CSV table of C-alpha atoms in Angstrom, one decimal:
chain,number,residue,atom,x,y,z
M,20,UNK,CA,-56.4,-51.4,45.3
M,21,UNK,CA,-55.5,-51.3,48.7
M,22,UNK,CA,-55.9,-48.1,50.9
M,23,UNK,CA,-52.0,-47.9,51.9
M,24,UNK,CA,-50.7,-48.4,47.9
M,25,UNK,CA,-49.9,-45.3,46.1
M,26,UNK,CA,-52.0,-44.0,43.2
M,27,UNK,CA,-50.2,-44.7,39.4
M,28,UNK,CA,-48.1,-42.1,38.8
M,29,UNK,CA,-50.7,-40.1,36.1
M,30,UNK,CA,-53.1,-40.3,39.2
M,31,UNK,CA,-51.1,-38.4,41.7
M,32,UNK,CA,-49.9,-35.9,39.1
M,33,UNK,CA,-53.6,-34.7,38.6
M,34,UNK,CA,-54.6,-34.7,42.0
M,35,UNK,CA,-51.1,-32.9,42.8
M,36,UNK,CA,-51.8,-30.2,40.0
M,37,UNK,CA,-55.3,-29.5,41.3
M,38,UNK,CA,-53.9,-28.9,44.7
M,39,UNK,CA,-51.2,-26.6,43.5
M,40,UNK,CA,-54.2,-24.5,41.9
M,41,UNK,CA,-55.7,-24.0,44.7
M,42,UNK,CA,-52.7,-23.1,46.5
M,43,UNK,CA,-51.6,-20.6,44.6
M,44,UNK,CA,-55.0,-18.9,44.4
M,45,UNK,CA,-54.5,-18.7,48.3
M,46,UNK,CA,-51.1,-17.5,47.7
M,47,UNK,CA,-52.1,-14.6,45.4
M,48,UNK,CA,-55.0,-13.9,48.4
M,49,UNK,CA,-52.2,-13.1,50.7
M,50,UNK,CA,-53.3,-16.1,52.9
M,51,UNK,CA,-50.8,-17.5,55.3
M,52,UNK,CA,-48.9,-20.5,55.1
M,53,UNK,CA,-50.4,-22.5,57.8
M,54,UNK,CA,-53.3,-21.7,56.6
M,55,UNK,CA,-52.7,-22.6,53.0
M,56,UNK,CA,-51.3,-26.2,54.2
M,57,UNK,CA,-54.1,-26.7,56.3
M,58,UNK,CA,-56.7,-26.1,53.4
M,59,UNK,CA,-54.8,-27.7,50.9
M,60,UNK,CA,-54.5,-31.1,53.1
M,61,UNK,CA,-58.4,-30.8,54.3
M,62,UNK,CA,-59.1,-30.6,50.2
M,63,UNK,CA,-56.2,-33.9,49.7
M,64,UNK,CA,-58.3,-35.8,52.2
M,65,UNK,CA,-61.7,-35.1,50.5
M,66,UNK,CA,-60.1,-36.1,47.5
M,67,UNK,CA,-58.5,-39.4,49.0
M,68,UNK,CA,-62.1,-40.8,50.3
M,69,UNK,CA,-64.3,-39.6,47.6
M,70,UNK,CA,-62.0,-41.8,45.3
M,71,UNK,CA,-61.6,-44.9,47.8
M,72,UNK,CA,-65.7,-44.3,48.3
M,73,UNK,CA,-65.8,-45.1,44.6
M,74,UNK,CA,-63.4,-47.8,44.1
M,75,UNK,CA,-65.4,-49.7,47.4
M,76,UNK,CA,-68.6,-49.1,45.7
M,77,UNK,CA,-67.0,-50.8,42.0
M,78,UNK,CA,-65.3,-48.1,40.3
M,79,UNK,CA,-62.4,-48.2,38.3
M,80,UNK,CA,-59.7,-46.3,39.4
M,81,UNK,CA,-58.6,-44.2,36.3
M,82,UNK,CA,-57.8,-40.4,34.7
M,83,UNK,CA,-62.1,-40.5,34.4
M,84,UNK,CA,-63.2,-41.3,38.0
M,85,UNK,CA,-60.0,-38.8,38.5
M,86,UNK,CA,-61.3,-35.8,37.1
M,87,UNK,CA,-64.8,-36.5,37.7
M,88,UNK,CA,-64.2,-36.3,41.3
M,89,UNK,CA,-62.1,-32.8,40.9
M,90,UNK,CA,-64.8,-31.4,38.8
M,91,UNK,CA,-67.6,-32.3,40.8
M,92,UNK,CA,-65.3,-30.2,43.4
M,93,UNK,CA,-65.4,-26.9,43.9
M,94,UNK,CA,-62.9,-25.0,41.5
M,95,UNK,CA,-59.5,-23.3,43.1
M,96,UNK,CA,-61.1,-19.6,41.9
M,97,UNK,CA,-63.5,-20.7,44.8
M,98,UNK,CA,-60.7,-20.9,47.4
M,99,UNK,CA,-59.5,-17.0,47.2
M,100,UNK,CA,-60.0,-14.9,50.0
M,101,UNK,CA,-63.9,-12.9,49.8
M,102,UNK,CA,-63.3,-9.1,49.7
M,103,UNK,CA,-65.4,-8.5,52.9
M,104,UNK,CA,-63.2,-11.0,55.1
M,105,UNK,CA,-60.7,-8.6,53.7
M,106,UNK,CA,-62.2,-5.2,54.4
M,107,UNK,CA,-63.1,-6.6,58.3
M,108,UNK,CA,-60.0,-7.5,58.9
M,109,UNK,CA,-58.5,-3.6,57.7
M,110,UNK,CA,-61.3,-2.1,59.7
M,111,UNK,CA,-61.1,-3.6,63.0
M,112,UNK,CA,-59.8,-1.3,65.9
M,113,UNK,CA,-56.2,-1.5,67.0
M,114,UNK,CA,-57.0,-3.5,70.1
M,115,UNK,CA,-57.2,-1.0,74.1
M,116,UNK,CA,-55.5,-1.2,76.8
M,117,UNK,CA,-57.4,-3.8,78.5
M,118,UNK,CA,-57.6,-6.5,76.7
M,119,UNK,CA,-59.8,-9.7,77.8
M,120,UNK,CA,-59.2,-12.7,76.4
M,121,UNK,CA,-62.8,-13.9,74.7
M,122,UNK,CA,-64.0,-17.9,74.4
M,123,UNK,CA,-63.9,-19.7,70.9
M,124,UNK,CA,-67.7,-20.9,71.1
M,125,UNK,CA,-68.6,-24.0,68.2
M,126,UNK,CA,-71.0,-21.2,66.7
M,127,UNK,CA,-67.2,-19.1,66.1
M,128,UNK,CA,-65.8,-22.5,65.1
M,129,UNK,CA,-68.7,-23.2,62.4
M,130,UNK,CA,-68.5,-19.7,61.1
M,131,UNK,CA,-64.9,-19.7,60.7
M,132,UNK,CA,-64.9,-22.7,58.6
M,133,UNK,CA,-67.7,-21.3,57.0
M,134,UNK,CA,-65.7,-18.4,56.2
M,135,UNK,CA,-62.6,-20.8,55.1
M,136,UNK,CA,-63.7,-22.7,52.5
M,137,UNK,CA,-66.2,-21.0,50.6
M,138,UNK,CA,-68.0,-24.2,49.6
M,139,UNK,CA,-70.6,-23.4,46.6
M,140,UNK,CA,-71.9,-27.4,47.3
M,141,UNK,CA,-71.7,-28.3,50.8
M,142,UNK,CA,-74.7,-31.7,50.4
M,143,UNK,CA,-72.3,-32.7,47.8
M,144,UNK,CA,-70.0,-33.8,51.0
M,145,UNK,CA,-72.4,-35.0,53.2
M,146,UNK,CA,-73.5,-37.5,50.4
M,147,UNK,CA,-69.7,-38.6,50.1
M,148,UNK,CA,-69.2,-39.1,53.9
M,149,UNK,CA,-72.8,-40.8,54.2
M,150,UNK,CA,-72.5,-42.8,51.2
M,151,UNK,CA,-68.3,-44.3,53.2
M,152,UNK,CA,-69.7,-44.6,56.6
M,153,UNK,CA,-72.9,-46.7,55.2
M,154,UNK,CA,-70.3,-49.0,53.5
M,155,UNK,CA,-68.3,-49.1,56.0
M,156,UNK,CA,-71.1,-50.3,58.6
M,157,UNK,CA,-72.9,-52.5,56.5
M,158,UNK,CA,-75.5,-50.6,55.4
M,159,UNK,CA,-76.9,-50.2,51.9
């Protein structure tokens, strides 16, 4: 199958209802839109490579490699907003009178996405990517 041809109509319909799960439990978290898009297209994109991962290495595309990949996923439940991200965000000050603006250092950056995506398996994706990029460079 090549990368650019869509997935068989069963296919997308799967991937597309697992997506919508996990939407709406950010939807009933109260999470913004931008956010929700953003999540929901990081999760598409995980879900895109794990399967071409598996069809490059001989798998079969069909509804089995399909929900294998969602299950070994974590569930949408997983996806709702924690109750302390909640409570820190009611309790914070309204913000003074002087206000300085404060730097976004890559230790805020790794803790936000930390805080984003709740993952319950996070080796699970560095075996994915590893497992693509050693294919994709010739490496076995």
């Amino acid at each position: 199958m090549d990368i650019n041809e869509p997935y068989p109509i069963e296919i997308t319909q799967i991937i597309n209802a697992f997506l919508d799960r996990i939407e709406q439990v950010l939807l009933d978290g109260g999470t913004m839109r931008t956010e929700r898009t953003s999540i929901c297209a990081e999760v598409e994109t995980q879900m895109h490579t794990m399967i071409e991962c598996k069809i490059e290495a001989g798998a079969e595309l069909n509804l089995e490699l399909i929900t294998g990949i969602i299950e070994s996923m974590d569930p949408p439940e997983s996806y709702a907003p924690s109750v302390e991200a909640e409570s820190v965000v009611h309790t914070e000050p309204l913000a003074s009178s002087t206000v300085f603006p404060r730097t976004f250092s890559p230790i805020d950056f790794i803790g936000s996405m930390k805080k984003r995506f709740h993952r319950t398996t996070p080796g699970l994706d560095w075996v994915v990517f590893g497992s693509c990029s050693a294919g994709t460079t010739g490496q076995t």
